[in-house]
Structures are given as structure tokens and as C-alpha cells.
Coordinates of C-alpha atoms and ligand atoms in Angstrom, one line a residue:
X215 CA -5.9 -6.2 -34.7
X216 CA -6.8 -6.1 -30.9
X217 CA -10.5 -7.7 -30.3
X218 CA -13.2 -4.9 -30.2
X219 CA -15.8 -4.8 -27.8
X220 CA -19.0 -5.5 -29.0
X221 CA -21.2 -2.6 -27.0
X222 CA -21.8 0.7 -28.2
X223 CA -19.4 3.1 -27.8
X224 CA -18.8 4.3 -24.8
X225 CA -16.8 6.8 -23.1
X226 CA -16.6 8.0 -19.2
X227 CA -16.3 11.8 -18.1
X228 CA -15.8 12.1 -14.7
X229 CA -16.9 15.7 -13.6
X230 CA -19.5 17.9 -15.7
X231 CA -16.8 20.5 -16.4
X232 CA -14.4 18.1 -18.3
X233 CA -13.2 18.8 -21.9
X234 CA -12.3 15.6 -22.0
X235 CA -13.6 11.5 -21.7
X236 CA -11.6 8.4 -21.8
X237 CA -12.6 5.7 -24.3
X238 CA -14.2 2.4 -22.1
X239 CA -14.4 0.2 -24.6
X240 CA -12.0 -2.8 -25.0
X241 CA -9.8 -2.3 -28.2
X242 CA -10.5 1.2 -28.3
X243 CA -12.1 3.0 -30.8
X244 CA -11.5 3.7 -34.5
X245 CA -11.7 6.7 -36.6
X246 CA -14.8 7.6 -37.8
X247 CA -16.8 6.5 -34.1
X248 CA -19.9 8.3 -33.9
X249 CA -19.7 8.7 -30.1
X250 CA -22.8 9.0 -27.3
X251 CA -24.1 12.7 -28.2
X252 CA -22.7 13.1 -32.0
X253 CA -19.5 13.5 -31.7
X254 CA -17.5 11.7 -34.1
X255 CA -13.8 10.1 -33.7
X256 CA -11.3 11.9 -35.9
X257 CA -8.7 9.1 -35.0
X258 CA -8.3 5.9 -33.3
X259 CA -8.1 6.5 -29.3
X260 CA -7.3 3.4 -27.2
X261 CA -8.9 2.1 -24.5
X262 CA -8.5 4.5 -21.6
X263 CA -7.2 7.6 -23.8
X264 CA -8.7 10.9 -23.8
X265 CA -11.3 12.0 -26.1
X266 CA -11.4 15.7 -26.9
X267 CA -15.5 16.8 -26.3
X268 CA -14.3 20.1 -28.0
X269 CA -12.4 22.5 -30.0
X270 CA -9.1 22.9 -27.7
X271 CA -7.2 26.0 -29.1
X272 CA -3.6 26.0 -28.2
X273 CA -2.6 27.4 -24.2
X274 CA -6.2 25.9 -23.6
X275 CA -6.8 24.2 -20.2
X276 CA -7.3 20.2 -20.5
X277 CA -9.9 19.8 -17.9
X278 CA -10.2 16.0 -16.4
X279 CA -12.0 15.4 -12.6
X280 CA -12.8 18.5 -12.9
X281 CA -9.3 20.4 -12.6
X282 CA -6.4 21.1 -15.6
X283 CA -4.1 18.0 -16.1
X284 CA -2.5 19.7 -18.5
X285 CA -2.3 22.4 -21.2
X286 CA -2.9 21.9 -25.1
X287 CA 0.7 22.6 -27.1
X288 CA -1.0 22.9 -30.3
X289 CA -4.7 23.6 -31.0
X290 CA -6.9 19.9 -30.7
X291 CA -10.0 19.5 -32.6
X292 CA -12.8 18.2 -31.0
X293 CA -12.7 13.9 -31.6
X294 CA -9.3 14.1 -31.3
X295 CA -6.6 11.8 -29.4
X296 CA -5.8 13.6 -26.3
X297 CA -2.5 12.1 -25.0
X298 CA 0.8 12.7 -23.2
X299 CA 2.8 14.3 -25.9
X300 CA 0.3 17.2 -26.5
X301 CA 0.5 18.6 -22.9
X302 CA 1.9 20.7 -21.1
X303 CA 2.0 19.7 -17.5
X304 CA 0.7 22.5 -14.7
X305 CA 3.3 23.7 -12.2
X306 CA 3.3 21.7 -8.7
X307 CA 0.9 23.1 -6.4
X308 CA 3.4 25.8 -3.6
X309 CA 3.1 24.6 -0.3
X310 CA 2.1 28.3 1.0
X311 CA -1.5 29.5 2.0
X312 CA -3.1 26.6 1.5
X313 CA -6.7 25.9 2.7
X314 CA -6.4 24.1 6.3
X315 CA -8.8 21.9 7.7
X316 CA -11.3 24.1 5.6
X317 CA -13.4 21.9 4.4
X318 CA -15.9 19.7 6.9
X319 CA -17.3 16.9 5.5
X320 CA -20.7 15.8 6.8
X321 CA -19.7 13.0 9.5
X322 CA -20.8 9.7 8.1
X323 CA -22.9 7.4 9.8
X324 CA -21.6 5.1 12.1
X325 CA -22.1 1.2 10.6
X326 CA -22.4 -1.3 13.7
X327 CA -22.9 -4.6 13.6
X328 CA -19.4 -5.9 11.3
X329 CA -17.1 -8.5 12.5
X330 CA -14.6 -10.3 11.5
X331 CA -12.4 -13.3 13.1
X332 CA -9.0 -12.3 14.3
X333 CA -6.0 -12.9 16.6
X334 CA -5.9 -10.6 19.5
X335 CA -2.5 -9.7 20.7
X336 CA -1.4 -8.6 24.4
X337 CA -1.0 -4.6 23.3
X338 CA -4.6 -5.0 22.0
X339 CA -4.1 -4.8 18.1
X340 CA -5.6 -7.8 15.8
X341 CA -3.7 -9.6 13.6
X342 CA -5.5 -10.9 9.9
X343 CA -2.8 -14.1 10.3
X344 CA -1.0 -16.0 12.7
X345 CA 3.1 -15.7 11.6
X346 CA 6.2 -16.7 13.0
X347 CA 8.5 -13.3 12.0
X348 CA 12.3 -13.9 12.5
X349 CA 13.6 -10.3 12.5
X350 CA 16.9 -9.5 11.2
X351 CA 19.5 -6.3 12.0
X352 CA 22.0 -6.7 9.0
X353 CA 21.2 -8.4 5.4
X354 CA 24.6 -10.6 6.1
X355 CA 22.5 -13.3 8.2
X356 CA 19.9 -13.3 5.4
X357 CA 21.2 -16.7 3.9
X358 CA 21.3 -18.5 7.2
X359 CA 17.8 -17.3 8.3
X360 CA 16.2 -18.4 5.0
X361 CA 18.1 -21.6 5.7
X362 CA 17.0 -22.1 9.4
X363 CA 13.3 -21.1 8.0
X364 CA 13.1 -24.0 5.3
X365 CA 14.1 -26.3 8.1
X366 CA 11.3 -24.9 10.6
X367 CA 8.9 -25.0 7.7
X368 CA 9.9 -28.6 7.3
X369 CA 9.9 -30.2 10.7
X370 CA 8.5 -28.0 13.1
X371 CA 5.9 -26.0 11.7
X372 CA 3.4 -29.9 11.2
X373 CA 3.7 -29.9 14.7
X374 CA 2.3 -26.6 14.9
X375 CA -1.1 -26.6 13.0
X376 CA -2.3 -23.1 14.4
X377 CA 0.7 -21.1 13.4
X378 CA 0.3 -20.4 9.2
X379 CA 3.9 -19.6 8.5
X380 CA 7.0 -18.3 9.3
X381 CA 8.6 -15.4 7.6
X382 CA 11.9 -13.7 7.5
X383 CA 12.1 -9.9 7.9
X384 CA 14.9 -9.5 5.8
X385 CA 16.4 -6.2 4.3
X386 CA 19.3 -4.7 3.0
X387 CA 20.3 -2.3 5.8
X388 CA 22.0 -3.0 8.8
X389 CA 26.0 -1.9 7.7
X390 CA 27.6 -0.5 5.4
X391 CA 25.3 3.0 6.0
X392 CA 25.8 5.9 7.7
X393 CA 24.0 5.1 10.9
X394 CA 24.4 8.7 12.0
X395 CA 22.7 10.5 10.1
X396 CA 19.7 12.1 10.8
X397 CA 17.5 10.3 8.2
X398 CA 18.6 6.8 9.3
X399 CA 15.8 7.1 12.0
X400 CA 13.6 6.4 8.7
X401 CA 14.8 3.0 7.8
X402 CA 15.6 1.6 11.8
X403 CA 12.6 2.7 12.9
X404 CA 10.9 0.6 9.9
X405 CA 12.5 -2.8 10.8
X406 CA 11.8 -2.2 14.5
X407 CA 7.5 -1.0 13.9
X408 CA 7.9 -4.1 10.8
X409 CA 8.6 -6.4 13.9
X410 CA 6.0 -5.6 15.8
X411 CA 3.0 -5.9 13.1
X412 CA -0.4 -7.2 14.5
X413 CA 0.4 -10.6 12.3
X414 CA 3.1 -11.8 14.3
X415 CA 1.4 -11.8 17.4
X416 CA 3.5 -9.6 19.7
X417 CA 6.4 -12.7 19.1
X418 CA 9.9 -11.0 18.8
X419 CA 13.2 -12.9 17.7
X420 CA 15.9 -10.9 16.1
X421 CA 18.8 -12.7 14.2
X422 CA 22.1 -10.3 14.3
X423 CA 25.6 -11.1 12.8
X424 CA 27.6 -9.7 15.7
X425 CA 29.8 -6.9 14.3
X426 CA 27.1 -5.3 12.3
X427 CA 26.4 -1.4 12.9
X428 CA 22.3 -1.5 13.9
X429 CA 22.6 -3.8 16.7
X430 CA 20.1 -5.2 18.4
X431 CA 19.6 -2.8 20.8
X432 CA 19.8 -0.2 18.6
X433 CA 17.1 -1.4 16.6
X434 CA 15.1 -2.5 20.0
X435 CA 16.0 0.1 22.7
X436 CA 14.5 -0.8 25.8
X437 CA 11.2 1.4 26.1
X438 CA 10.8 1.4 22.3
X439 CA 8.4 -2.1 23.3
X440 CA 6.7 -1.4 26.2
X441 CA 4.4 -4.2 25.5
X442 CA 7.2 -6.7 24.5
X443 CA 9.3 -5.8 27.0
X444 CA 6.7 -6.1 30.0
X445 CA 6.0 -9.4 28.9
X446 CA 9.9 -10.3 28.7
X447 CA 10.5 -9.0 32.2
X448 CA 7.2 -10.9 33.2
X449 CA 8.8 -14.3 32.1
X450 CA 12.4 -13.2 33.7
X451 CA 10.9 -11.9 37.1
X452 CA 10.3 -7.8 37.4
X453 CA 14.0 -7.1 38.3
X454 CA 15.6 -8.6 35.4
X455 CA 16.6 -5.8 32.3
X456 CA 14.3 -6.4 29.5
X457 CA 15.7 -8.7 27.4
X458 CA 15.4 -9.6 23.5
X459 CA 15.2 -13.0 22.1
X460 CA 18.4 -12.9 19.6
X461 CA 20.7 -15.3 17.9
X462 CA 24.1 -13.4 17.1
X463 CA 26.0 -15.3 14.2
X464 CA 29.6 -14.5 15.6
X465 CA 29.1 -16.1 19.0
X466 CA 31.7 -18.1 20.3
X467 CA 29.2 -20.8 20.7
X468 CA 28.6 -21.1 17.6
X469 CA 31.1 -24.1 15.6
X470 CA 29.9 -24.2 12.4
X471 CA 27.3 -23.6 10.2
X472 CA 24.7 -26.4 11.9
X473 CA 25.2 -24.5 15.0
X474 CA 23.9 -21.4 14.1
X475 CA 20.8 -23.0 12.5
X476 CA 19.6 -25.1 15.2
X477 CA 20.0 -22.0 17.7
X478 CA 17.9 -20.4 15.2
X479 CA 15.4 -23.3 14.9
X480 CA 15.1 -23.7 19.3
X481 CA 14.8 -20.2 19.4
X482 CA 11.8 -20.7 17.2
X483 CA 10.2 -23.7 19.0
X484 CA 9.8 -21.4 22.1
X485 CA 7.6 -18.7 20.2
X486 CA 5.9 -21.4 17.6
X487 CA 4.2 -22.9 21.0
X488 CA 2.5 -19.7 22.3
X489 CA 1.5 -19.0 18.7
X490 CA 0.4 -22.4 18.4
X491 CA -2.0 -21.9 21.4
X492 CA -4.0 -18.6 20.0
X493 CA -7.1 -18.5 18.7
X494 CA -8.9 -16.5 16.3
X495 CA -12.0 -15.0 18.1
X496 CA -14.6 -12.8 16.7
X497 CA -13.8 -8.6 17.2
X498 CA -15.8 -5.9 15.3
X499 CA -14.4 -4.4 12.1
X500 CA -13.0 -1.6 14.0
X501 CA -9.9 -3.7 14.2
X502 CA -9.3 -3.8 10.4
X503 CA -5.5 -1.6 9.6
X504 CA -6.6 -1.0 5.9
X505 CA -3.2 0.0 4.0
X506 CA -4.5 1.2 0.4
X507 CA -2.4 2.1 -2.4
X508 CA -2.3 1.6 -6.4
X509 CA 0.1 0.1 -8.8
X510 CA 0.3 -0.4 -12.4
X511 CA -2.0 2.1 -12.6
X512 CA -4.5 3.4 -16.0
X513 CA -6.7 6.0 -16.7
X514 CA -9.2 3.3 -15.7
X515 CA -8.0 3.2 -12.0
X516 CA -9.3 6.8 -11.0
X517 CA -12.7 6.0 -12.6
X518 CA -13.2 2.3 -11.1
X519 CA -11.1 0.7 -8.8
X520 CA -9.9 3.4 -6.8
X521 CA -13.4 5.5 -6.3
X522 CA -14.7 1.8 -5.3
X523 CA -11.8 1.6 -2.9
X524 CA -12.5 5.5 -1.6
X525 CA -16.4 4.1 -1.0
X526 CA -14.8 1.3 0.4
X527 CA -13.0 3.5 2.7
X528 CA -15.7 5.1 4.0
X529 CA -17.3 2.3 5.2
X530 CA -14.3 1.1 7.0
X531 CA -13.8 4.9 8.6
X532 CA -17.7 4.3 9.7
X533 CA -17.0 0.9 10.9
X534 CA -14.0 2.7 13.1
X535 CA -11.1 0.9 11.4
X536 CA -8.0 2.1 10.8
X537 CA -7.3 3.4 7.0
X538 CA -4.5 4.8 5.4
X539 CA -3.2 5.9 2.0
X540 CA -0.2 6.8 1.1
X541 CA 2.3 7.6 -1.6
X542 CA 3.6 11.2 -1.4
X543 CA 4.0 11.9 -5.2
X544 CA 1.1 10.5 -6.3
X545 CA -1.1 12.5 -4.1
X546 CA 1.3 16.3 -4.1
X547 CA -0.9 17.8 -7.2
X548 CA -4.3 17.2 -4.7
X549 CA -2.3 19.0 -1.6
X550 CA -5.0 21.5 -1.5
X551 CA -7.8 18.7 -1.5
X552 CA -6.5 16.7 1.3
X553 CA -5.4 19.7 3.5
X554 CA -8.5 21.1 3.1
X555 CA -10.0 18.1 4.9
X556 CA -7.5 17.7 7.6
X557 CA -9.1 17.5 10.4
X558 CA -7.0 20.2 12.3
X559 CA -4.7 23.4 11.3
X560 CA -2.3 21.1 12.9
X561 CA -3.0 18.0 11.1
X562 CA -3.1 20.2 7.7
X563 CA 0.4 21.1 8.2
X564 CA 2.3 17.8 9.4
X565 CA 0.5 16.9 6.0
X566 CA 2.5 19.8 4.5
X567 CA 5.7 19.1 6.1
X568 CA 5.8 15.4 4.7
X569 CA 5.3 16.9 1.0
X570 CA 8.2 19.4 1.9
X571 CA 10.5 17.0 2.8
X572 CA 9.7 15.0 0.1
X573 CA 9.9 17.9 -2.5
X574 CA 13.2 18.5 -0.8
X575 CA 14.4 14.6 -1.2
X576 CA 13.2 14.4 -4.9
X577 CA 15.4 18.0 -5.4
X578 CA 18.2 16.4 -3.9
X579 CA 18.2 13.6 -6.5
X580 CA 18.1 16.1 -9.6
X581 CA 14.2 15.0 -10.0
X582 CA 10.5 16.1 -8.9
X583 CA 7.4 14.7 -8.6
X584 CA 7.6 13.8 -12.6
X585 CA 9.6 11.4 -12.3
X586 CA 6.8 8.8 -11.0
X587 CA 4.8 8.3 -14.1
X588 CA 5.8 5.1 -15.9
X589 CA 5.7 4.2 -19.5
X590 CA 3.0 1.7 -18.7
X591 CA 0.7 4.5 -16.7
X592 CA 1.2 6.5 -20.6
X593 CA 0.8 3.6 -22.5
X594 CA -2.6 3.0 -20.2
X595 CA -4.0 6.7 -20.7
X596 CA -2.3 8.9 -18.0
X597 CA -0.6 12.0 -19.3
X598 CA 1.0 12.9 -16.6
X599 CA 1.5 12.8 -12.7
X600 CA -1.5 15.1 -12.1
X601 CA -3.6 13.0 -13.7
X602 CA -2.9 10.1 -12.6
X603 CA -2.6 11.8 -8.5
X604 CA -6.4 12.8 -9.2
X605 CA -7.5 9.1 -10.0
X606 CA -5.2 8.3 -7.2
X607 CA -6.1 10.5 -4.5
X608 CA -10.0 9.3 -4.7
X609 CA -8.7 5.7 -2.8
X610 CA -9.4 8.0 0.5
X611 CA -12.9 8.4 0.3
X612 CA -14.7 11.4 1.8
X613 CA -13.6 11.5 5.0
X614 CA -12.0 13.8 7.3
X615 CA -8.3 13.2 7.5
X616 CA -7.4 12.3 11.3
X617 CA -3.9 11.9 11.5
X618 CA -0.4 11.8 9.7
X619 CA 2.8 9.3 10.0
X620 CA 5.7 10.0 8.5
X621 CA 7.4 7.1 6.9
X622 CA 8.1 4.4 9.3
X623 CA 6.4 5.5 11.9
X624 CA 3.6 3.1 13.8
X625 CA -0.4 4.0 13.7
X626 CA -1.4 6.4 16.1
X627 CA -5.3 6.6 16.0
X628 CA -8.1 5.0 13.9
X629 CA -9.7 6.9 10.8
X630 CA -8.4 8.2 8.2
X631 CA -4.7 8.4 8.2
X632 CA -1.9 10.1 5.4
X633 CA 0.8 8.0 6.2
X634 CA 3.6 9.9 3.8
X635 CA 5.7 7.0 2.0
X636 CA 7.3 6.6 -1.4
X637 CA 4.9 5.6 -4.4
X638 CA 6.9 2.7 -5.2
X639 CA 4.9 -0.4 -4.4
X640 CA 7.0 -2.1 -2.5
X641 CA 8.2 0.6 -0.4
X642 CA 5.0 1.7 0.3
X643 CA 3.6 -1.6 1.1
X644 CA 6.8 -2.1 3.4
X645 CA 5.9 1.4 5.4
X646 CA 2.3 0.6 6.3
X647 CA 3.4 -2.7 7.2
X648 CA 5.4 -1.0 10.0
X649 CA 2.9 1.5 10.3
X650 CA 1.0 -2.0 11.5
X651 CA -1.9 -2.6 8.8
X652 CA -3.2 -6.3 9.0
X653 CA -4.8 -5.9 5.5
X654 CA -3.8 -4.8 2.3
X655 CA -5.8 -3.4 -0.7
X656 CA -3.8 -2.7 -4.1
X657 CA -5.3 -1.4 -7.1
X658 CA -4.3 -2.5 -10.9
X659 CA -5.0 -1.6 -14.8
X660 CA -1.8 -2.7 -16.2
X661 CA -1.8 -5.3 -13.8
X662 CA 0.8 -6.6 -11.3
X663 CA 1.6 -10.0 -9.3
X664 CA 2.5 -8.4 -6.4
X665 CA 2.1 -9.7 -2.9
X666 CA 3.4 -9.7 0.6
X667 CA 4.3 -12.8 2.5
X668 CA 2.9 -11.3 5.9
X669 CA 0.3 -9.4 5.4
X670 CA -3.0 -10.3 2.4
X671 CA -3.2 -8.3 -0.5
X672 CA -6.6 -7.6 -2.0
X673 CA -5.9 -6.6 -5.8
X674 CA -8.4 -4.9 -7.3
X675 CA -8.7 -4.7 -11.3
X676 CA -9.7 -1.0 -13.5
X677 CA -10.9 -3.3 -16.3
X678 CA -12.7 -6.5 -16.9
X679 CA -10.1 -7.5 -19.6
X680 CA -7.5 -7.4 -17.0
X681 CA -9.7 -9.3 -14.4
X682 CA -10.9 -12.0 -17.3
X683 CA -7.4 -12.1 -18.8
X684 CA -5.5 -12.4 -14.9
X685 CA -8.6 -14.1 -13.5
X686 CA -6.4 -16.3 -11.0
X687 CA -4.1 -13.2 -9.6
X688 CA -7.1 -10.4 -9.4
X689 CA -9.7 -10.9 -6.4
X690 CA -12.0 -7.8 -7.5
X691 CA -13.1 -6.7 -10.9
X692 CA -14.0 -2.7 -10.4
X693 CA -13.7 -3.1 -14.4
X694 CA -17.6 -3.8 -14.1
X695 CA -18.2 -0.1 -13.3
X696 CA -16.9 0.8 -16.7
X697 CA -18.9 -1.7 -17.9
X698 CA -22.0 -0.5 -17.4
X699 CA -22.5 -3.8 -14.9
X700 CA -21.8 -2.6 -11.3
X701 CA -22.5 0.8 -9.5
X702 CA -19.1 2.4 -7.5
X703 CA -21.0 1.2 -4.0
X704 CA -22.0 -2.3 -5.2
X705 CA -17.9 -2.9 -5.7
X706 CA -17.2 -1.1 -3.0
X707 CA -19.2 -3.2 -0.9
X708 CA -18.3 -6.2 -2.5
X709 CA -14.7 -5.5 -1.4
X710 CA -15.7 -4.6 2.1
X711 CA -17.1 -8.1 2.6
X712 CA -14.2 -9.9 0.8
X713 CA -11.3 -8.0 3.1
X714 CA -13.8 -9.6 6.2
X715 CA -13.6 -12.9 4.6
X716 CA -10.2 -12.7 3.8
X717 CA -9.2 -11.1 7.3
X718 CA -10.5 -13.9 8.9
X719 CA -8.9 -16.2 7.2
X720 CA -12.0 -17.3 5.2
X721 CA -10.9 -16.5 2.5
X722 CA -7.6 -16.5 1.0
X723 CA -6.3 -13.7 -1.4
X724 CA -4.9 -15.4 -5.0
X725 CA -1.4 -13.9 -4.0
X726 CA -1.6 -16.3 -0.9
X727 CA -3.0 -18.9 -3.0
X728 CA 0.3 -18.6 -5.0
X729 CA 2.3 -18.0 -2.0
X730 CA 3.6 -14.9 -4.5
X731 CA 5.3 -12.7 -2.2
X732 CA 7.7 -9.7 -3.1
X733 CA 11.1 -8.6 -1.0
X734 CA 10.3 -5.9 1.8
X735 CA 11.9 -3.1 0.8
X736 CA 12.9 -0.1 3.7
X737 CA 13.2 3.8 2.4
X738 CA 16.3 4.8 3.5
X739 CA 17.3 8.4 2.7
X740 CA 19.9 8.5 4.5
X741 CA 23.4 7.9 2.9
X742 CA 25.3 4.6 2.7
X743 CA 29.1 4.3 3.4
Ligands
LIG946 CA1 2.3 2.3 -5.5

């Protein structure tokens, strides 16, 4: 038997119109629960499950947040189990006459006064940390680089106190895909914006193979830089082409395998001194690039972590930082809430041609939005993808929504920003790395390890037996909302002073602690050959 909490019973509803609460307490509850209000438990409901607060007849609307999650298959008594198997799940939302840029939310009040220390780079963005990033065009030099880098780690970076770490930018594209088609601008464009994020300080080296298909000025045409390539001609004299910093595998030069790694290693001393020589300075918040998202998710994540992440976001958005959510199918049942608070006609419908092309992508693969839930999210209390896109679409706040990336693509303007990009974790985090975020906030109630070697992950916990239980991989326990201990702002702001500790390198995130970093991994739609 699981340990029961010892408080009184207590369940959450999250909107006055709900037919249905989920359980808070740890363990559950059993059968026979007289809960807040009378109502007693005709079965045991875990910890996060449904509750029904009423008499549900069959065809009946399931009502949580407010909307219908789902639709009863068979009539539920009140005190009854609500979960997964009883439901029918709503149609997705059509992608005609929806409400655009209807909805103005009162502007929030600007918050001054917020700093943080950072590295400033020559085109102006901020990085959180100071990174060597040895970019690569084709996954066939990956062994080699990861060579070279162990080496650098070894006996160059000592010499070079200021610099934190050199990482690889490895990935499995390159050859073997059709470089053609049209969609293959999604994953080149995503290893050339991944090169340039704000932690690597404007620093570009490419390792190639020679022979491979993206070659290196594929992935780098000249103008594609502006920045990089300004300060390349600078160092060659203004006439000069714009040059790129690349080792090629295959050259001639090259006799044997040594060769190849200590090109790679003096290549690296040149851009490990000007790293070496930066210094963090002090810049307001505004330079945060917040990259939210949510994995591992429970019916505790839209009630804790992620509403304290959405207040969190509105203090960044009045700060002037940079925010963005993401993950297309987690967010397509709200469509209507977020076009709605576009902040444009215009921005309401590159918002709706992202979920059309995704709709389109998941119906070329025999699937549809569905297919995201996990037997974890069901095991954790979600029934479905609608509920869990309700709990999910709270991580962005209340603001208006200022802008819209498709995936890949590099961060326009500050605010509030849909940047469209797969749900899976790792592709997600991938895309706002390119997109250029030099912070990263990731929200857990089944929990996960995860963590990026280049840019800090903040991982927030739904539940305080996740955060006691993982207490050395969780940095944030949102679990005391549920708890009855902590108000929505007071973690929200809690958070909003630990990603300023942790930007400025105060503080260091328990997946850095750990050095627990998982593989980039690039969306590519397009087909492979
Ligand atoms: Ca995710």
C-alpha cells in the first residue's frame, strides 16, 4: 500500500463550471472519503485522477478548466473515478473562423529595475554561459569531434578559466536525406540558428567530412551571418569573401587520424582565447530568451507548475524578455484561446498556418494530434490530449501573443512568442535553442532527467512527492501550490529569481550539477534517401 497523506482530503477544481476535481492528496484516496462539501468517494481515485462532483448521465459533457475534455460513455455517479477509459474525446478544434486577435488583454505593468549578469555578444544578444560550440554538417565526423573535444577538455580548456565548456553540435542529418526537398529548410536552418545561440558567443567552427551533402556553405551561406561574417571579413581585411572557420575530414592534409584532431584542437585554441577574454557584465532582464515547455507531464502540471510558469511569464513579458512556448500538439485543442490573443489578424493566422501544417504532417503519418498522450500522462491523471493541452497551454501566461517562428527559425522580437515545434522534449528543446533562448524552463509530474549541455534547464516539479522523492534533479517545487503551502505568484516568483541566479551563473541548475545532458535532436520532415 502507497503511503497516505496525512491532511484532510483534499481535491482541486480549477474553474467554477467544472464537473469535475482531481484528488491532491499523496496516495490518493480510498473509497468511502467523505470529501470537502459532503461528497463521498464511491471508489479509490489516485492522486491526480478526476473526481466526479455530480451525477454525469451518458453523452454528458466532462467539464475541466472550464471547457469539455471529454464526453461520458456510460452514465458516472457522482464520487466516482473519472478516467481515460470512460471518455470520449471532443473533435479537434477546425482551423476556420476563428476569433483573431480578439481578445486584448489589459497591458501589464512594466517591472524595472531586474538584472542579471551576462555575456554580451557583438550582434547584441546575451548569453546565460560562456561555450565553445564545434558545429558539425554531417553525423559521420561525430566520433572524431567527440574525440578532439575530450582532448580540448583535457589540456586546453585549464588554460582557459573563463570559457565553461566546450560542446559538440552534433546531429544526425547531414547525408543520406533528400536535401531537395522543400521541408529540408526545417532541419539546415536548425543547425545553422543552433550555431549561432547567444551561449557560444558569436564563435563559429564547423567540422565537415568533405563529400557530405549539407556542406558548409550550404548550411552557412554567406549573408545568412551578417554578424559573423562582418567580423570574419574584419580579421581578413574588407575585400576578402567571408570566410568560415572549418576543418574538412577528407582533406589531403590530413594523414591519419592524429591529424584531423589536432586541426580540430588549433582551430579551437583560436576561438577558446577571445572566449577566454569576455566577461560577464550586468544587463537588465530584458535579455532573458525564456524557452518553456513541459514533459512528463500530470494532471498536477496544469494546476501547479505550469500556471506558476504562465505567472512567471508574465513577469518576464513585463520585464521585456523574450518568451516562448511551444509544442504544436499540446497547445491545437486551445487554438481559439491563443488566436484570440494574437496580437494582430496577421499574427492570429501565421499561428494558424503552423497548426495546419502540422495537422497536415501528423495526417501524412496515419496519426493526429492523439497520438501525443503517453501512458505515463494516463497513468498521472490526463485523459486525453485536450486535457492535458489546457494544463499545458497556461505555461504562456496572460499576455498578448507578439510573434510566431516556425520550427527552426531564429527570434525575431521580444514578448511573447508561439514558436511552433514538435511536443517531444527534445525536439522542442533543440528548436528554441536555435530559435536562440539562453534559458530553459521544463515542467515535470512524472518526472524526467532531462537536460541540455548548452543551455540551463530549470525543472519545475507538479508535486512535492516528486520534488522530495528527486530532490537532487528538481530546482522548483510548484507541488507546494497543491499543498496548500505556496500561492501560484509566490512560485512563480520564486522561479523568476532562481532563472536570474542561474542566468548569471550564480547559480547552477541540478542538470548542470550532474553534467546530465540529452542528444540535440533536429525535426526534419523532410524525407531521407
Ligand atoms: Ca515536451
Amino acid at each position: 500500500m502507497t503511503a497516505t497523506d496525512v491532511r484532510p482530503p483534499h481535491i482541486i477544481r480549477m474553474h467554477a463550471a467544472d464537473n469535475v476535481a482531481i484528488v491532491a492528496n499523496v496516495g490518493g484516496l480510498e473509497a468511502g472519503t467523505v470529501l470537502e462539501g459532503g461528497l463521498t468517494l464511491l471508489e479509490r481515485v489516485p492522486q491526480a485522477h478526476k473526481v466526479a462532483l455530480v451525477d454525469l448521465p451518458e453523452g454528458a459533457p466532462v467539464l475541466r478548466y472550464g471547457i469539455a475534455i471529454g464526453y461520458a460513455l456510460r452514465p458516472i455517479r457522482a464520487g466516482s473515478w473519472v478516467h481515460e477509459r470512460l471518455l470520449r474525446m471532443p473533435e479537434a478544434h477546425t482551423l476556420e473562423g476563428l476569433p483573431k486577435a480578439s481578445v486584448r488583454p489589459q497591458p501589464l505593468p512594466p517591472l524595472e529595475g531586474y538584472t542579471f549578469e551576462g555575456y554580451r555578444n557583438p550582434d547584441g544578444s546575451v548569453g546565460t554561459r560562456n561555450l565553445l560550440a564545434i558545429t558539425e554538417t554531417v553525423q559521420c565526423v561525430a566520433g572524431v569531434t567527440q574525440f578532439a573535444i575530450e582532448r580540448i577538455k583535457a589540456e586546453l580548456l585549464p588554460k582557459y578559466p573563463n570559457v565553461d565548456g566546450v560542446v559538440a553540435l552534433e546531429h544526425s542529418y547531414g547525408c543520406g536525406v533528400a536535401i531537395d526537398a522543400p521541408d529540408a529548410l526545417v532541419p539546415i536552418r536548425t543547425v545553422r540558428n543552433l550555431s549561432l545561440n547567444p551561449n557560444f558567443g558569436g564563435e563559429l567552427m564547423v567540422v565537415s567530412l568533405g563529400c557530405e551533402k549539407l556542406q558548409p556553405a550550404r548550411l552557412m551561406p554567406p549573408g545568412s551571418m551578417p554578424l559573423v561574417d562582418e567580423r570574419v571579413i574584419a580579421d581578413v581585411g574588407a575585400n576578402a569573401e567571408p570566410l568560415l572557420d572549418v576543418v574538412v575530414l577528407q582533406d589531403e592534409a590530413h594523414v591519419g587520424f592524429m591529424s584531423m584532431v589536432e586541426s580540430i584542437m588549433r582551430q579551437a585554441q583560436v576561438h577558446l582565447e577571445r572566449l577566454n577574454a569576455r566577461r560577464r557584465e550586468t544587463v537588465p532582464a530584458s535579455e532573458l530568451v525564456v524557452g518553456v515547455q513541459c514533459g512528463g507531464s500530470d494532471a498536477f502540471s496544469g494546476v501547479t507548475a505550469n500556471p506558476a510558469v504562465g505567472f512567471c511569464t508574465d513577469l518576464l513579458v513585463r520585464a521585456g524578455a523574450s518568451v516562448m512556448f511551444s509544442e504544436v500538439t499540446e497547445v491545437r485543442d486551445g487554438i481559439d484561446q491563443l488566436t484570440a490573443r494574437a496580437a494582430s489578424p496577421e499574427v492570429a493566422d501565421a499561428m494558424i498556418r503552423e497548426m495546419a501544417w502540422y495537422d497536415a504532417y501528423l495526417q501524412r503519418g496515419g496519426a493526429d494530434r492523439s497520438a501525443n498522450t503517453t501512458p505515463g500522462n494516463k497513468k498521472g491523471g490526463l485523459s486525453n490530449i485536450v486535457e492535458k493541452a489546457m494544463g499545458s497551454i497556461v505555461k504562456s501566461g496572460s499576455s498578448t501573443i507578439s510573434n510566431v517562428l516556425a520550427p527552426g527559425e531564429k527570434l525575431r522580437a521580444k514578448g511573447l512568442t508561439y514558436a511552433a515545434t514538435p511536443a517531444s522534449d527534445f525536439i522542442c528543446g533543440t528548436l528554441q535553442m536555435a530559435a536562440g533562448m539562453n534559458l530553459h524552463v521544463f515542467t515535470t509530474g512524472r518526472g524526467t532527467p532531462y537536460g541540455l549541455a548548452a543551455v540551463p534547464v530549470i525543472k519545475v516539479a507538479t508535486r512535492s512527492a516528486l520534488a522530495q522523492r528527486w530532490h537532487d534533479l528538481m530546482d522548483i517545487n510548484a507541488g507546494q501550490i497543491a499543498d496548500g503551502d505556496a500561492t501560484i505568484e509566490q512560485v512563480g516568483w520564486e522561479l523568476f529569481q532562481l532563472m536570474l541566479d542561474v542566468a548569471s551563473g550564480r547559480k547552477k541548475t541540478w542538470a548542470e550539477h550532474w553534467k546530465l545532458h540529452n542528444a540535440l535532436v533536429l525535426f526534419n520532415p523532410a524525407p531521407v534517401t
